PDB file of N, CA and C in Angstrom:
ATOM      1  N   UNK A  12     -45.842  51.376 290.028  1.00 74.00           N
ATOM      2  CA  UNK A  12     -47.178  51.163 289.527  1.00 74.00           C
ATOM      3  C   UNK A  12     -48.090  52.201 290.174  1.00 74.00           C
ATOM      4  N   UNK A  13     -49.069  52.762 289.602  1.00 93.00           N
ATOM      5  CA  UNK A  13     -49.625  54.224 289.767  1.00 93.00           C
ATOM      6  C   UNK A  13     -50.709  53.325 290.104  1.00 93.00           C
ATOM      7  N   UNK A  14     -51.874  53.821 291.402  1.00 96.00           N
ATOM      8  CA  UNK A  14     -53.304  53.145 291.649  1.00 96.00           C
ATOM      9  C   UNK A  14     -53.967  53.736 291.233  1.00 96.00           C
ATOM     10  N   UNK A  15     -54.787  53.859 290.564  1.00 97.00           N
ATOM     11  CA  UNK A  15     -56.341  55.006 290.674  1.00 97.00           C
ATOM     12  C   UNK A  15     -57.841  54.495 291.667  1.00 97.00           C
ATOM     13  N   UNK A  16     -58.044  55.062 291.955  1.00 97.00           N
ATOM     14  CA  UNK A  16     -59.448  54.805 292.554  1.00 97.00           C
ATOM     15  C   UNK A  16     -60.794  54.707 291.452  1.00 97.00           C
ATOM     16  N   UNK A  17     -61.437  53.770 292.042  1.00 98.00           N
ATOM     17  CA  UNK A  17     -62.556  53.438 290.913  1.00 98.00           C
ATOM     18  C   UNK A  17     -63.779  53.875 291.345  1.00 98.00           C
ATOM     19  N   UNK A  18     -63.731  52.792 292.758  1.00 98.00           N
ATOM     20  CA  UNK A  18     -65.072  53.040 293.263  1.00 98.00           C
ATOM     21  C   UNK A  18     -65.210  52.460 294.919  1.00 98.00           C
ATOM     22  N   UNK A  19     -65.916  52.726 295.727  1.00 98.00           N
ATOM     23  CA  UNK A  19     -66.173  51.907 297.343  1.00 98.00           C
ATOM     24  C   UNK A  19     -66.313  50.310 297.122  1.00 98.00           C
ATOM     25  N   UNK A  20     -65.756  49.527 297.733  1.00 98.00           N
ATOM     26  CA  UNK A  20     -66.064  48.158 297.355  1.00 98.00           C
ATOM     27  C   UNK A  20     -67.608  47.880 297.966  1.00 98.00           C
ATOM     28  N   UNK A  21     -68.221  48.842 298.814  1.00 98.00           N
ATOM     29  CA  UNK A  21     -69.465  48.313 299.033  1.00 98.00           C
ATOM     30  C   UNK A  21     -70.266  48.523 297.791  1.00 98.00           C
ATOM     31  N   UNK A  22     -69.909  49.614 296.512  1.00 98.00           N
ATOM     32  CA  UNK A  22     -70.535  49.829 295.556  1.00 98.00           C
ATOM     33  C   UNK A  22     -70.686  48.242 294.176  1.00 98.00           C
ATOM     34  N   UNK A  23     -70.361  47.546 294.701  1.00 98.00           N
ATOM     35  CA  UNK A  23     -70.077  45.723 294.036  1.00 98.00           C
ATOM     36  C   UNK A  23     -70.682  44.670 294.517  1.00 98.00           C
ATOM     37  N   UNK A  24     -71.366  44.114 294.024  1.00 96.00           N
ATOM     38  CA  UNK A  24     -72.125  42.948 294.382  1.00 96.00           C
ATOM     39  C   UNK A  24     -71.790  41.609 293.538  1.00 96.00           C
ATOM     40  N   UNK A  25     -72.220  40.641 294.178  1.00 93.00           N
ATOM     41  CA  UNK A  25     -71.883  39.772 293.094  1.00 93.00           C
ATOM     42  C   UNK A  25     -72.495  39.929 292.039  1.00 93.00           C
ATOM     43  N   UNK A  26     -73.834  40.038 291.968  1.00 90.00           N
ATOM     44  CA  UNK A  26     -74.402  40.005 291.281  1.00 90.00           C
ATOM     45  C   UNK A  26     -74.941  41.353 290.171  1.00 90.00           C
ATOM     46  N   UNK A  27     -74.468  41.915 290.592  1.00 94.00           N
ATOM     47  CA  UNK A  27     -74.296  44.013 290.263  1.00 94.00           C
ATOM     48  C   UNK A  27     -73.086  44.395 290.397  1.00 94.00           C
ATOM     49  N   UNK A  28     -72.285  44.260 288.856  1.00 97.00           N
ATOM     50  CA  UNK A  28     -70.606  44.937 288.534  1.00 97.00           C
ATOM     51  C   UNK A  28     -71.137  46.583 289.032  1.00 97.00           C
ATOM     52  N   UNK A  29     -70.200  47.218 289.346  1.00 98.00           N
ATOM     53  CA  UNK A  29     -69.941  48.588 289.002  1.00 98.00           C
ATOM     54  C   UNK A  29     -69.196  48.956 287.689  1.00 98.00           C
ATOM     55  N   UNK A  30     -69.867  50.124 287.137  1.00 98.00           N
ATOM     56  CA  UNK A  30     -69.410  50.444 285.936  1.00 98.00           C
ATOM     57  C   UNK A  30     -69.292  52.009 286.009  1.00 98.00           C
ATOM     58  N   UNK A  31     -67.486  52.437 285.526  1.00 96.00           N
ATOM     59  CA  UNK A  31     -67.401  53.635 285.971  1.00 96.00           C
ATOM     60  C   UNK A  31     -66.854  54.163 284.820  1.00 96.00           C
ATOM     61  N   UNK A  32     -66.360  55.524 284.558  1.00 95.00           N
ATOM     62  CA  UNK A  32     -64.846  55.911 283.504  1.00 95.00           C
ATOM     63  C   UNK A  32     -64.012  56.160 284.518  1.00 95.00           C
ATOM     64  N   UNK A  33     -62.959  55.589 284.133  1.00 95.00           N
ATOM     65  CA  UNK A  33     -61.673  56.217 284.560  1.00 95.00           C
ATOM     66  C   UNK A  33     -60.588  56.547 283.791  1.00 95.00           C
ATOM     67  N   UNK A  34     -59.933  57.797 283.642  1.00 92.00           N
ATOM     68  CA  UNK A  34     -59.386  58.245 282.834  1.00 92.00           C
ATOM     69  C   UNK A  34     -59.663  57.972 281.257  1.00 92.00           C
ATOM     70  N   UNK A  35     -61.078  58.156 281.120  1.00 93.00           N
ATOM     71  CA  UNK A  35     -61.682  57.916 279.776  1.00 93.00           C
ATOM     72  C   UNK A  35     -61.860  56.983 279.490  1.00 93.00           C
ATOM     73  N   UNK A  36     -61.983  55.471 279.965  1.00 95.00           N
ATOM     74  CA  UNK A  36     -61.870  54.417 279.921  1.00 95.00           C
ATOM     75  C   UNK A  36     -63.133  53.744 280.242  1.00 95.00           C
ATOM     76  N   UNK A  37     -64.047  52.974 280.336  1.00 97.00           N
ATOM     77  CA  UNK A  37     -64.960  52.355 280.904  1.00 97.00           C
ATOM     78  C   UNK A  37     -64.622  51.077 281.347  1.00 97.00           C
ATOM     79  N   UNK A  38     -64.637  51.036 282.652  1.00 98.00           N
ATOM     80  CA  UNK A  38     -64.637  49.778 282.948  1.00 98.00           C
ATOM     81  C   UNK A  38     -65.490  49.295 284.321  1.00 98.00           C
ATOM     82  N   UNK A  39     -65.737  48.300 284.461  1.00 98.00           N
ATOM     83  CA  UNK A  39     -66.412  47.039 284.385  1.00 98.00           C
ATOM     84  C   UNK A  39     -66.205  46.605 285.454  1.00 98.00           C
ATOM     85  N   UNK A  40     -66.148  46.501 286.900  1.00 99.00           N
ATOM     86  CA  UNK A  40     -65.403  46.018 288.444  1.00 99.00           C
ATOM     87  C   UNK A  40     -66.316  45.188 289.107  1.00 99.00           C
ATOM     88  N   UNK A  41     -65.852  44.064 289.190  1.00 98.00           N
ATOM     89  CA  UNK A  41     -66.729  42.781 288.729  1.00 98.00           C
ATOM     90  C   UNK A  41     -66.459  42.109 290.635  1.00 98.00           C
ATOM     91  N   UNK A  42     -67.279  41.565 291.001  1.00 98.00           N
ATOM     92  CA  UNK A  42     -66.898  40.691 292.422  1.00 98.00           C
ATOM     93  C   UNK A  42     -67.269  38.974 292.519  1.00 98.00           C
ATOM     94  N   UNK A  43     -66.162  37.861 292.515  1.00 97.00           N
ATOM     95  CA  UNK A  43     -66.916  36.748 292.040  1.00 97.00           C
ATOM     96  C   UNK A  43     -65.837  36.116 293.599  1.00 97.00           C
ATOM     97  N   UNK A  44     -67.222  35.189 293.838  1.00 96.00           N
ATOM     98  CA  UNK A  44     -66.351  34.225 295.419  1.00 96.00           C
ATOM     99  C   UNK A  44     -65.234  35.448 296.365  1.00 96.00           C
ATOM    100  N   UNK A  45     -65.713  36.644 296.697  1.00 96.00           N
ATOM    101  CA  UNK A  45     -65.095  37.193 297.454  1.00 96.00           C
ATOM    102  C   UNK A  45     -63.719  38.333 297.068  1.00 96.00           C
ATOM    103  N   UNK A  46     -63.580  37.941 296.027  1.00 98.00           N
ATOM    104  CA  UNK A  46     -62.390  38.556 294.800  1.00 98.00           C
ATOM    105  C   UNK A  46     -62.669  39.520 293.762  1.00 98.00           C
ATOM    106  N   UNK A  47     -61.938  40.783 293.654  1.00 98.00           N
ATOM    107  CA  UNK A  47     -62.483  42.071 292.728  1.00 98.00           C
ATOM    108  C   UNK A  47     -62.107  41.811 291.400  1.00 98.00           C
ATOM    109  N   UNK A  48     -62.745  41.977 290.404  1.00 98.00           N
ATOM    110  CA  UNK A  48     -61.963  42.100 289.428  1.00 98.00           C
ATOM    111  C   UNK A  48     -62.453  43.068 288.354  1.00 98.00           C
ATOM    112  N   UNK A  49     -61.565  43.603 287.876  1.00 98.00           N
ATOM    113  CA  UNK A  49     -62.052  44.688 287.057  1.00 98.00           C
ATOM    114  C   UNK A  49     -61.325  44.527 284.810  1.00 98.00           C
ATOM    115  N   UNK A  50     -62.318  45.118 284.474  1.00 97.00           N
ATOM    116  CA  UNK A  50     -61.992  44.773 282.497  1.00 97.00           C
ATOM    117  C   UNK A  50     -62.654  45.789 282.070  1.00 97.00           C
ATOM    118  N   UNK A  51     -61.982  46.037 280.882  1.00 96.00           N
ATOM    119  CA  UNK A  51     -62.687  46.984 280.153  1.00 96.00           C
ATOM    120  C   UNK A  51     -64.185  46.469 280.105  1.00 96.00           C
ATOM    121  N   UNK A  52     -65.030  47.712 279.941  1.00 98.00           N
ATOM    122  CA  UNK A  52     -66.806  47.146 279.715  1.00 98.00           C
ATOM    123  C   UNK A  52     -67.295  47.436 278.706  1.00 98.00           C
ATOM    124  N   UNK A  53     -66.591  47.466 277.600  1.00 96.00           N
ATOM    125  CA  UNK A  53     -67.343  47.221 276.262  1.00 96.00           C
ATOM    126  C   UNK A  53     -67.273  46.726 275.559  1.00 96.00           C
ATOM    127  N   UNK A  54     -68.000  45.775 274.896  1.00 96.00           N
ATOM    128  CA  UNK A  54     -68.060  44.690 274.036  1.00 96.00           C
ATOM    129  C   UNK A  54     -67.567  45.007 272.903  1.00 96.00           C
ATOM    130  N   UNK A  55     -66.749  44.079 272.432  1.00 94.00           N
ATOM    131  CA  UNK A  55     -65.747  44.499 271.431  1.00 94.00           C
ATOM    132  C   UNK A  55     -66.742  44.468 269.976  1.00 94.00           C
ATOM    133  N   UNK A  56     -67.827  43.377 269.904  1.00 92.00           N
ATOM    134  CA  UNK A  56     -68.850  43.101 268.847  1.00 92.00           C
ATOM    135  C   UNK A  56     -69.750  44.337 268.754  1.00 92.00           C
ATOM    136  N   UNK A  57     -70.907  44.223 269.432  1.00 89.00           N
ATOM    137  CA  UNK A  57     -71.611  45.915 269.625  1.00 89.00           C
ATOM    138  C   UNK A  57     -71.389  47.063 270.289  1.00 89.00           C
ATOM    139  N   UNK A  58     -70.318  47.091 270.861  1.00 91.00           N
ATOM    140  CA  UNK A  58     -70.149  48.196 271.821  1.00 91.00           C
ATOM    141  C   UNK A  58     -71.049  48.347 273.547  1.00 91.00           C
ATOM    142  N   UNK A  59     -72.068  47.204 273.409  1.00 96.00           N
ATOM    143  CA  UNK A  59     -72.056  47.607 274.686  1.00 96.00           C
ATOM    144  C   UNK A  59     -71.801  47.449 275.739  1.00 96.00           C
ATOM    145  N   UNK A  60     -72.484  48.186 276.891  1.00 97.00           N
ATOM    146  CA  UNK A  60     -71.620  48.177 278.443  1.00 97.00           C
ATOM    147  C   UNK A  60     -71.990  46.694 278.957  1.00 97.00           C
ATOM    148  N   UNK A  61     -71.036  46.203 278.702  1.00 97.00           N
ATOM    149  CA  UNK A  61     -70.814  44.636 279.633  1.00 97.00           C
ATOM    150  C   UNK A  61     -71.487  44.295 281.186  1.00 97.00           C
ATOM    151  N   UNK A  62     -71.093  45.431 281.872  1.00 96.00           N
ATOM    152  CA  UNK A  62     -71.661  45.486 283.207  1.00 96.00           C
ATOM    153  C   UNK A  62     -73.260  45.464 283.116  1.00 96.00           C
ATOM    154  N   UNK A  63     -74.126  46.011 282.278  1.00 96.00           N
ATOM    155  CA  UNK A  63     -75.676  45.878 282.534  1.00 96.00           C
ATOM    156  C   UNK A  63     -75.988  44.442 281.834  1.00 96.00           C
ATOM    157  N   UNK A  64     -74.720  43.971 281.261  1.00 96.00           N
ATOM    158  CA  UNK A  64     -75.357  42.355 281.003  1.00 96.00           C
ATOM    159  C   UNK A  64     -75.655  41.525 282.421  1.00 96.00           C
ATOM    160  N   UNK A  65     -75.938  40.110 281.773  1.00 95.00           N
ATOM    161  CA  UNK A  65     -75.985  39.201 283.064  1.00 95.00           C
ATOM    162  C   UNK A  65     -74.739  38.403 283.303  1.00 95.00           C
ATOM    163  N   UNK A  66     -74.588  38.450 284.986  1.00 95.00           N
ATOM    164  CA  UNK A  66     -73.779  38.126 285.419  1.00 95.00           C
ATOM    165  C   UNK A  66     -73.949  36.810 286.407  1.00 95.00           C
ATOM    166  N   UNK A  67     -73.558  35.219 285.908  1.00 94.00           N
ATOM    167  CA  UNK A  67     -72.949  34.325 286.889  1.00 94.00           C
ATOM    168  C   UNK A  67     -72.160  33.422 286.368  1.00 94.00           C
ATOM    169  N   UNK A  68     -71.536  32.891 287.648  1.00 95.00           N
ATOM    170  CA  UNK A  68     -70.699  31.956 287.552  1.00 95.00           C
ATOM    171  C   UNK A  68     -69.279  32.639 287.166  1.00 95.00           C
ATOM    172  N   UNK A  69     -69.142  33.919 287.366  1.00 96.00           N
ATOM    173  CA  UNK A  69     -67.790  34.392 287.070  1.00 96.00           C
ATOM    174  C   UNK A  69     -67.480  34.720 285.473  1.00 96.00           C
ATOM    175  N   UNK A  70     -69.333  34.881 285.126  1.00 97.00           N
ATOM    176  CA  UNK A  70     -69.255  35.239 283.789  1.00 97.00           C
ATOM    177  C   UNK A  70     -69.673  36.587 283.709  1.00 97.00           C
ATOM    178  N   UNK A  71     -69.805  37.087 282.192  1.00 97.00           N
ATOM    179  CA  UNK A  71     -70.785  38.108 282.322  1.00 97.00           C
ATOM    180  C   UNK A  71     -70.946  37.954 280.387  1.00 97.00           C
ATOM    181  N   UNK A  72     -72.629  37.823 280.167  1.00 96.00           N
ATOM    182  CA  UNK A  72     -73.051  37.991 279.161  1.00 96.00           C
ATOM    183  C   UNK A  72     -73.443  39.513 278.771  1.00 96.00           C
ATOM    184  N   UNK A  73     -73.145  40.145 277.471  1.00 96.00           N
ATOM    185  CA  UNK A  73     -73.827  40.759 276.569  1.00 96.00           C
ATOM    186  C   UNK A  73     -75.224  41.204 276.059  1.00 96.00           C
ATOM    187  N   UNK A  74     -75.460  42.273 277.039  1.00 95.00           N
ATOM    188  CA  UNK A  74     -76.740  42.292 277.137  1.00 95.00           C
ATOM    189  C   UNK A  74     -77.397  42.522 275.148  1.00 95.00           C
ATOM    190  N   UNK A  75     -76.879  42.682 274.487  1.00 94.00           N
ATOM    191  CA  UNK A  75     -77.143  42.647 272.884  1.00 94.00           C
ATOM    192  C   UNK A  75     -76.943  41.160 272.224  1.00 94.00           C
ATOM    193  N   UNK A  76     -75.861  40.407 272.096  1.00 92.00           N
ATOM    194  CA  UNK A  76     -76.088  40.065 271.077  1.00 92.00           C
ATOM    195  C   UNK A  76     -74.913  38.427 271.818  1.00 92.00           C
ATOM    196  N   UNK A  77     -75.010  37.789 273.325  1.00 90.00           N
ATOM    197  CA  UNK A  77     -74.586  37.226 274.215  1.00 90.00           C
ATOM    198  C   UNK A  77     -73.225  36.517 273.840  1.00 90.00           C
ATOM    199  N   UNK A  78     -72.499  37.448 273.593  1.00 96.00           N
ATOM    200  CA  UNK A  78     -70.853  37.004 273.655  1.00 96.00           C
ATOM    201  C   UNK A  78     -70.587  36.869 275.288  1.00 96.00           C
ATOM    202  N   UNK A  79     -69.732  35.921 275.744  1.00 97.00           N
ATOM    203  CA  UNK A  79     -69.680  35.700 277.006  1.00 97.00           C
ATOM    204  C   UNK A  79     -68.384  35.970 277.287  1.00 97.00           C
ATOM    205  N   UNK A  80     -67.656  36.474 278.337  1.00 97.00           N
ATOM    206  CA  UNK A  80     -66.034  36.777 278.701  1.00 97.00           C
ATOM    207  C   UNK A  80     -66.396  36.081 279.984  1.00 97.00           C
ATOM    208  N   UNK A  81     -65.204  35.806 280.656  1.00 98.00           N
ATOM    209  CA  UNK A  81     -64.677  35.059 281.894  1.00 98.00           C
ATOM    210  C   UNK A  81     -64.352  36.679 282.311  1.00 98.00           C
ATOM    211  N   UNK A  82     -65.333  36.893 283.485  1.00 97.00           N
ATOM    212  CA  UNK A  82     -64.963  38.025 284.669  1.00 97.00           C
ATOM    213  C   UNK A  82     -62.930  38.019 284.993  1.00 97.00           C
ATOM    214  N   UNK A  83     -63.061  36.928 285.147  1.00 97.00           N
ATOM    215  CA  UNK A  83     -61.557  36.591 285.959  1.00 97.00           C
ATOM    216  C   UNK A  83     -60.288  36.873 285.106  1.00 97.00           C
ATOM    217  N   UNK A  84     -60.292  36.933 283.480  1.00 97.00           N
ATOM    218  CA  UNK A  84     -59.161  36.698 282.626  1.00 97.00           C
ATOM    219  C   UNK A  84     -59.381  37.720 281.442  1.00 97.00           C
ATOM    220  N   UNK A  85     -60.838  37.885 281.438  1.00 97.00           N
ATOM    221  CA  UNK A  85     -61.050  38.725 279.840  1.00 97.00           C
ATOM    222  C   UNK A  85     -61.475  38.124 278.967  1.00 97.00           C
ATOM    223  N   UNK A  86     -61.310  36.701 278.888  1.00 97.00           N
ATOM    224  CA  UNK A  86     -60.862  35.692 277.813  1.00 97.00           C
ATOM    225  C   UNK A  86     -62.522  36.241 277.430  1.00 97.00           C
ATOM    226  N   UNK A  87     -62.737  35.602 276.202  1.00 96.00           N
ATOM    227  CA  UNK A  87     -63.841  35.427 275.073  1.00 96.00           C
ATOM    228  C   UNK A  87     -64.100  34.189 275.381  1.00 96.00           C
ATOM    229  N   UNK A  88     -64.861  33.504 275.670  1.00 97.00           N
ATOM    230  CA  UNK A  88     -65.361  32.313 276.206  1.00 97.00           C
ATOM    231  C   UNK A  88     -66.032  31.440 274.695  1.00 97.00           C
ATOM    232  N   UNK A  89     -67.094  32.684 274.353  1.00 93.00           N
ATOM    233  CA  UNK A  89     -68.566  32.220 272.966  1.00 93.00           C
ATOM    234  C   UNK A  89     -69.112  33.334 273.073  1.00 93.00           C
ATOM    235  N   UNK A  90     -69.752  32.976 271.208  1.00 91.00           N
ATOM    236  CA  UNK A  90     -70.199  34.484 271.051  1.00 91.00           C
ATOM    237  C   UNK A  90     -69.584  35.546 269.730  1.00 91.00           C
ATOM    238  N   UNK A  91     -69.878  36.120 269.702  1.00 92.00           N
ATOM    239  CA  UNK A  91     -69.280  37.609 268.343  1.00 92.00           C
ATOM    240  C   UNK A  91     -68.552  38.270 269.315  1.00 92.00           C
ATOM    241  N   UNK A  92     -68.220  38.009 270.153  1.00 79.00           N
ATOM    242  CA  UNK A  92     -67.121  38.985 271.031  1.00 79.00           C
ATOM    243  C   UNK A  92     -65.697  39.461 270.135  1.00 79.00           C
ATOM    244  N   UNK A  93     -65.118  38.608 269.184  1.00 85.00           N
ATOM    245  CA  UNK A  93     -64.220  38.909 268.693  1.00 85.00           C
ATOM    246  C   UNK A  93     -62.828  38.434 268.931  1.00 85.00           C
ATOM    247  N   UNK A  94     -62.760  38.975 270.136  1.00 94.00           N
ATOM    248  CA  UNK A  94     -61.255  39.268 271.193  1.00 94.00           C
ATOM    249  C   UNK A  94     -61.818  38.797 272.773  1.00 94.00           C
ATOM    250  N   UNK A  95     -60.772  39.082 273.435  1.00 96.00           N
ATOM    251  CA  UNK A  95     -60.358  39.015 274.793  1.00 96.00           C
ATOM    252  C   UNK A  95     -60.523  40.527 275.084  1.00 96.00           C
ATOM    253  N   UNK A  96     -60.528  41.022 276.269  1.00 96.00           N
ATOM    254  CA  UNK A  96     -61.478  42.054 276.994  1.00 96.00           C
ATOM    255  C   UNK A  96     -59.906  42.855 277.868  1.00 96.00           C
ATOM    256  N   UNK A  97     -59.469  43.257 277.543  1.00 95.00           N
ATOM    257  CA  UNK A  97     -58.161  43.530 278.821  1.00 95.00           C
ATOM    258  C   UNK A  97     -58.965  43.722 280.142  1.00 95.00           C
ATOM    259  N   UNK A  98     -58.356  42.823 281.088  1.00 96.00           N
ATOM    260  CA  UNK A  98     -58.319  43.213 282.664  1.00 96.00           C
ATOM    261  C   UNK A  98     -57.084  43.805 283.154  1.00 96.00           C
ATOM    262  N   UNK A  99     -57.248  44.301 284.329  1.00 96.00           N
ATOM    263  CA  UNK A  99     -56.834  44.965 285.032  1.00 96.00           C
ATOM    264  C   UNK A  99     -56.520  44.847 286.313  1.00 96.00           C
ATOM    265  N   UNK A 100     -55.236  44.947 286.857  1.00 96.00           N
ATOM    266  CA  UNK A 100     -55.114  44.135 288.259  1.00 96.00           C
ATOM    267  C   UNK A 100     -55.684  45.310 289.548  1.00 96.00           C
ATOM    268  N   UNK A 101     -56.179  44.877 290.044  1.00 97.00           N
ATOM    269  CA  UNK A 101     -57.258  45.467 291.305  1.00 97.00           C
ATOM    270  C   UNK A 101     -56.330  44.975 292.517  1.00 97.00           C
ATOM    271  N   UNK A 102     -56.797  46.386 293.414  1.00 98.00           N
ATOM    272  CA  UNK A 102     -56.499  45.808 295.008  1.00 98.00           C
ATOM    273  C   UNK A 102     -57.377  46.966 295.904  1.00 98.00           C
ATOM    274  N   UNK A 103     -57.909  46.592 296.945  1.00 98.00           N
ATOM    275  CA  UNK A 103     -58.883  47.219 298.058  1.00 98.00           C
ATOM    276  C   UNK A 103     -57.614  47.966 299.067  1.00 98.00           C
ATOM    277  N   UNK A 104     -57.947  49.485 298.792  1.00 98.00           N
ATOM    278  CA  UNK A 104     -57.296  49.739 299.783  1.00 98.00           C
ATOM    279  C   UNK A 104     -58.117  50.748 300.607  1.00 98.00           C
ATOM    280  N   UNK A 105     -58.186  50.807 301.875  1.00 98.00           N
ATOM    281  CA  UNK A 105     -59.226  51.645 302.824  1.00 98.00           C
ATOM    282  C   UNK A 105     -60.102  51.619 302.434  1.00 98.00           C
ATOM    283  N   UNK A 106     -60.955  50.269 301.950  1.00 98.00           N
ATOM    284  CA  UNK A 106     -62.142  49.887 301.405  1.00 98.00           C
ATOM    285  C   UNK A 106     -62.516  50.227 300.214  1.00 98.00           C
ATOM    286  N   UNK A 107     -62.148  51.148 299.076  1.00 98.00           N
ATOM    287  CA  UNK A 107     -61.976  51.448 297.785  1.00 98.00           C
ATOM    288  C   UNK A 107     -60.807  50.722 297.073  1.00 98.00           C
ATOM    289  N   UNK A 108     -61.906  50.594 295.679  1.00 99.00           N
ATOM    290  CA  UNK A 108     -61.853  49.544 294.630  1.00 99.00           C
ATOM    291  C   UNK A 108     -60.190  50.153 293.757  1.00 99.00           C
ATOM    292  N   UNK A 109     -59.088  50.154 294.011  1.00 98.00           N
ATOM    293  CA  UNK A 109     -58.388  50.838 292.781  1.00 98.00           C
ATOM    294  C   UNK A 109     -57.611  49.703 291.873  1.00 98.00           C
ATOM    295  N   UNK A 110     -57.534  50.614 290.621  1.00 98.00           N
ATOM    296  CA  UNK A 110     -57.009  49.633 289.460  1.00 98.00           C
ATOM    297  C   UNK A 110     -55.084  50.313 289.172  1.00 98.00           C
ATOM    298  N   UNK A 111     -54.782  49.662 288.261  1.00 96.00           N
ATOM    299  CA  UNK A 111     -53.980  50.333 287.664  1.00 96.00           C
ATOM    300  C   UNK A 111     -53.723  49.885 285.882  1.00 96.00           C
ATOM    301  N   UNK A 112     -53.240  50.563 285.144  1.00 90.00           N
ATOM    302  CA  UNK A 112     -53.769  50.219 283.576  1.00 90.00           C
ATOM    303  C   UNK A 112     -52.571  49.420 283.191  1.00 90.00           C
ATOM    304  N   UNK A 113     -51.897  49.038 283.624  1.00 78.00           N
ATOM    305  CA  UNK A 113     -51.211  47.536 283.361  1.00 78.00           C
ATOM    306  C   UNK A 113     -52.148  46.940 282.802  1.00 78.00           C
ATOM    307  N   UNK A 114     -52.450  46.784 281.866  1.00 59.00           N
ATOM    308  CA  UNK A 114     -53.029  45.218 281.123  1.00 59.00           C
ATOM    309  C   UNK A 114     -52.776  44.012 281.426  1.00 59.00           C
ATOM    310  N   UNK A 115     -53.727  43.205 281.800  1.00 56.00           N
ATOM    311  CA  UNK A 115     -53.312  41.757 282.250  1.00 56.00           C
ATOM    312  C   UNK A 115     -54.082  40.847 281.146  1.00 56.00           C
ATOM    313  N   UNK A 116     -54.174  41.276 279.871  1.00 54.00           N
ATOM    314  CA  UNK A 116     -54.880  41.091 278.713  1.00 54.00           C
ATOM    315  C   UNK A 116     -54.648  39.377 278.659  1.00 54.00           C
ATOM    316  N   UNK A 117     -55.214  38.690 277.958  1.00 54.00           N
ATOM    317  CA  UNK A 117     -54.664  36.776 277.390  1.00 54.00           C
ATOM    318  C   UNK A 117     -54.468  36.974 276.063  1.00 54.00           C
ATOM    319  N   UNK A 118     -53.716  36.461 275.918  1.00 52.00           N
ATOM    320  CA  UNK A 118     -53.598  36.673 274.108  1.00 52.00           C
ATOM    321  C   UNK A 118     -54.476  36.256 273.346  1.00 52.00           C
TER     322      UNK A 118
END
């Protein structure tokens, strides 16, 4: 399994995802109860960046048009979202955020 680097984990808040490209990709690196998690960040309904929506409870709403995904799974919760969001399994190493593009998608 190949890591990439995303971002510093001090760059994550709970309450403020980081939103980066990586390898052309946008995604979304989310921090909920102490735990990273990272998903694609664009809304499958309007296209937009997921990360400048609002974020609690391990959610994150749609700043357009409030389709809601579960930070933790991808899942489509409610909403015009469509689909499920692929995540991505994360791990902190020397304090940076890296992913790898394994899909950990829900059906």
């Amino acid at each position: 399994m190949s890591w990439i680097g995303v971002c510093d984990a001090s760059q994550v808040k709970e309450d403020f995802p980081f939103s980066g490209n990586v390898e052309g990709k946008a995604i979304g690196v989310y921090l909920v109860e102490g735990e990273y998690f990272a998903l694609e960040d664009v809304c499958p309904h309007a296209y937009a960046l997921l990360s400048q929506g609002f974020v609690e409870d391990g959610k994150v709403e749609c700043p357009l048009h409030e389709a809601v995904f579960d930070v933790r799974t991808g899942s489509c919760l409610h909403g015009p979202g469509g689909r499920n969001l692929n995540s991505y399994p994360v791990r902190v190493f020397d304090n940076q955020i890296q992913i790898t593009f394994i899909p950990e998608s829900v059906p």
